[in-house]
GROMACS .gro file of C-alpha atoms in nm:
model
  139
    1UNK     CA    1   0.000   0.000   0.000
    2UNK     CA    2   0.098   0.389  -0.129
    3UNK     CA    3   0.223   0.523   0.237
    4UNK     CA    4   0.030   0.863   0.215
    5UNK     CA    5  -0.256   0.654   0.124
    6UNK     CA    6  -0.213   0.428   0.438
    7UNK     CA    7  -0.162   0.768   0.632
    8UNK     CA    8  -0.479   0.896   0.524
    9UNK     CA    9  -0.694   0.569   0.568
   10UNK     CA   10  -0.520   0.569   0.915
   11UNK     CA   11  -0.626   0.908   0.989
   12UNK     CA   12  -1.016   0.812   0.869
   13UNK     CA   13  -1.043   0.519   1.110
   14UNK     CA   14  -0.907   0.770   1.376
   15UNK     CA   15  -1.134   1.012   1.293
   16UNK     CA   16  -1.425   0.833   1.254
   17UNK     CA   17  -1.466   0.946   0.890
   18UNK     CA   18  -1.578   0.736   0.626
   19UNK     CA   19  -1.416   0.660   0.291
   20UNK     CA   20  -1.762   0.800   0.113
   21UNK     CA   21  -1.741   1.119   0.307
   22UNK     CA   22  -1.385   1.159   0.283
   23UNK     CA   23  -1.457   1.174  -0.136
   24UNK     CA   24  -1.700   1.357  -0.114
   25UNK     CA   25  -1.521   1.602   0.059
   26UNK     CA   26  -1.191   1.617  -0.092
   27UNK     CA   27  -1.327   1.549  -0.456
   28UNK     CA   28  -1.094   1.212  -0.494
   29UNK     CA   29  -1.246   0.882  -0.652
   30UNK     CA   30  -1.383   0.674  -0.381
   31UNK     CA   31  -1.269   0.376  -0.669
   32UNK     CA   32  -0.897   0.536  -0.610
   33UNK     CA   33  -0.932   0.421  -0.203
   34UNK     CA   34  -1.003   0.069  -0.250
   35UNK     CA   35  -0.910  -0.216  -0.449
   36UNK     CA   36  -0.576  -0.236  -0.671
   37UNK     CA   37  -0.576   0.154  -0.650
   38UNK     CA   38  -0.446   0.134  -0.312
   39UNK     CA   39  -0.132   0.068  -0.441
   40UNK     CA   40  -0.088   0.389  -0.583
   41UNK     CA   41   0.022   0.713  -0.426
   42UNK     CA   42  -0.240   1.050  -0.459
   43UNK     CA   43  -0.126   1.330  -0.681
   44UNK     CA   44  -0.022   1.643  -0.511
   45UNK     CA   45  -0.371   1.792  -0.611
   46UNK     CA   46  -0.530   1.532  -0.448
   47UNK     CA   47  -0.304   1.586  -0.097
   48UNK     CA   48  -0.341   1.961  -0.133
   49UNK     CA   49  -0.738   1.918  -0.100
   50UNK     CA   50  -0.724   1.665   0.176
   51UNK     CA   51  -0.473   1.904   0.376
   52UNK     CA   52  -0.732   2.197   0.321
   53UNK     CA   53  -1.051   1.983   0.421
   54UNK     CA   54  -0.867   1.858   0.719
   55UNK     CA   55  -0.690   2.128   0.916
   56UNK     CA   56  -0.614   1.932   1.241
   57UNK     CA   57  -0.441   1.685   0.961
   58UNK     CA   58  -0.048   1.722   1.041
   59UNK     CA   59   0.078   1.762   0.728
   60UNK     CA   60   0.413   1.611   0.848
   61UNK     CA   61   0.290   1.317   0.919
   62UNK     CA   62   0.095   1.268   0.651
   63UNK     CA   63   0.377   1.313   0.354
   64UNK     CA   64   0.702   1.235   0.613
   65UNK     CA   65   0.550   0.999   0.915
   66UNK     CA   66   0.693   1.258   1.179
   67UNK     CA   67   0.524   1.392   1.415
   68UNK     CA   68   0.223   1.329   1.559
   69UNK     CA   69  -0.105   1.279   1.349
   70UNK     CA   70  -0.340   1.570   1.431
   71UNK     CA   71  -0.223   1.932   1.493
   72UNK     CA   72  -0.211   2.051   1.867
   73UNK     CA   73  -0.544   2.213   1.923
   74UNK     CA   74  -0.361   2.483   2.118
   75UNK     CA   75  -0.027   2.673   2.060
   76UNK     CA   76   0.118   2.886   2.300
   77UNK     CA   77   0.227   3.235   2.177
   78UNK     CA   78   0.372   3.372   2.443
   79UNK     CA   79   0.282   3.650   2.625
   80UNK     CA   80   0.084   3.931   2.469
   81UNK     CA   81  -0.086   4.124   2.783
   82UNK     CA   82   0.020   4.438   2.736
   83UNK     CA   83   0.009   4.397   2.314
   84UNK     CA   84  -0.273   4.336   2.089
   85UNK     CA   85  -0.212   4.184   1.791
   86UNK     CA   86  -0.330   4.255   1.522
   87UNK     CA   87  -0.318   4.111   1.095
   88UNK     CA   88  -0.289   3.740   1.331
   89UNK     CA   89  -0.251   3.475   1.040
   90UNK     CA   90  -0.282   3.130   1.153
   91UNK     CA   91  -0.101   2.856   0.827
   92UNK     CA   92  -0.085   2.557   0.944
   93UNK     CA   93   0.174   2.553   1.260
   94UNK     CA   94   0.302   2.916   1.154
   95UNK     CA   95   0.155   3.177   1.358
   96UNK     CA   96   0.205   3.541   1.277
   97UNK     CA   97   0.193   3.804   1.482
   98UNK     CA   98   0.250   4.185   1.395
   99UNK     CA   99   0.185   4.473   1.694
  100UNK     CA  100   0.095   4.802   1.585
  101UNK     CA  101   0.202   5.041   1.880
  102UNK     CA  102  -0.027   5.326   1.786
  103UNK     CA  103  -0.340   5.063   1.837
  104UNK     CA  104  -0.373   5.142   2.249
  105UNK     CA  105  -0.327   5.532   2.153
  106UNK     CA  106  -0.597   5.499   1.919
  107UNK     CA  107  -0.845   5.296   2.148
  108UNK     CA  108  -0.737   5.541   2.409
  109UNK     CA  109  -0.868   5.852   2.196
  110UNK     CA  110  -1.173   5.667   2.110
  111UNK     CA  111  -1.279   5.666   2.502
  112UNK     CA  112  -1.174   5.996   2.550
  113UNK     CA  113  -1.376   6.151   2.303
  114UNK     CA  114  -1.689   5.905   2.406
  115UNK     CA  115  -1.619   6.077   2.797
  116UNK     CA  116  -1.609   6.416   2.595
  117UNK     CA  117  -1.890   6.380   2.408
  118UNK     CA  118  -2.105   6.312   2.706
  119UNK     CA  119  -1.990   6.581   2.842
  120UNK     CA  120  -2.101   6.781   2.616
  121UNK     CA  121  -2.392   6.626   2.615
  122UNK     CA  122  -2.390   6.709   2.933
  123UNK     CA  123  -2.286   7.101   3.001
  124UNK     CA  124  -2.530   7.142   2.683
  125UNK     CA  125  -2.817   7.049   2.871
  126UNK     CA  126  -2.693   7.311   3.131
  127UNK     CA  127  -2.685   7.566   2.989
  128UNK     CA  128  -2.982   7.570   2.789
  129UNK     CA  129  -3.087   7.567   3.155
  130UNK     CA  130  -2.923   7.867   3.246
  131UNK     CA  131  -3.027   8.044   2.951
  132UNK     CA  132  -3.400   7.960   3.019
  133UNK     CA  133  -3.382   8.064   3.349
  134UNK     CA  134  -3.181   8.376   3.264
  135UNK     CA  135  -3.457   8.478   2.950
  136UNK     CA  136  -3.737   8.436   3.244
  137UNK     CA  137  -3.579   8.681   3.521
  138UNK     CA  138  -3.508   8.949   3.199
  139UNK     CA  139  -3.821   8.947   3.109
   0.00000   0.00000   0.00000
């Protein structure tokens, strides 16, 4: 049997996925996972879909055998508690991370001029007070 092939059928009984769905899915023959065809390897098209269908898929594992089968559900990224990320782009195991200082600057203004703008609010409800109760001891 093609090893990728024995990778993937691994990784079906694992999952719990069937061959049917698994077509279905990826778009490959089911007639190319059984039988004779077994024997042969799947085009790079073919392992291009089945590492987009299947995410948690290690992709290591299934072209090398290294590694463990599925991706870790979690990866640490260190600590960001006084960052915020922003543009995060998760690839398979590559996670990118770009900080954009002016962010907390920006969020910061935004508050202020909320506060300011009730304020406003605020003092203009004041003084149209004032100015009513002015108008009534001038007349």
């Amino acid at each position: 049997m093609a090893k990728i092939k024995d990778r993937t059928l691994e990784y079906l009984k694992v999952s719990g996925i069937t061959k049917q769905d698994f077509c279905e899915k990826t778009g490959i023959s089911y007639s190319n996972m059984v039988g004779k065809s077994l024997q042969s390897e799947l085009g790079g098209d073919q392992i291009y879909e089945i590492l987009q269908k299947f995410p948690d898929l290690n992709s290591d594992w299934l072209l090398l055998g290294r590694g463990e089968m599925l991706r870790s559900a979690t990866q640490s990224v260190g600590n960001i508690t006084h960052s915020t990320a922003v543009g995060v782009n998760v690839n398979g195991n590559d996670i990118n991370i770009s900080y954009d200082p002016l962010l907390p600057t920006v969020e910061s203004l935004s508050d202020s001029v909320a506060k300011l703008t009730a304020q406003n609010a605020q003092l203009l409800g004041e003084l149209s007070r004032l100015i009513s109760i002015v108008e009534k001891k001038a007349l």
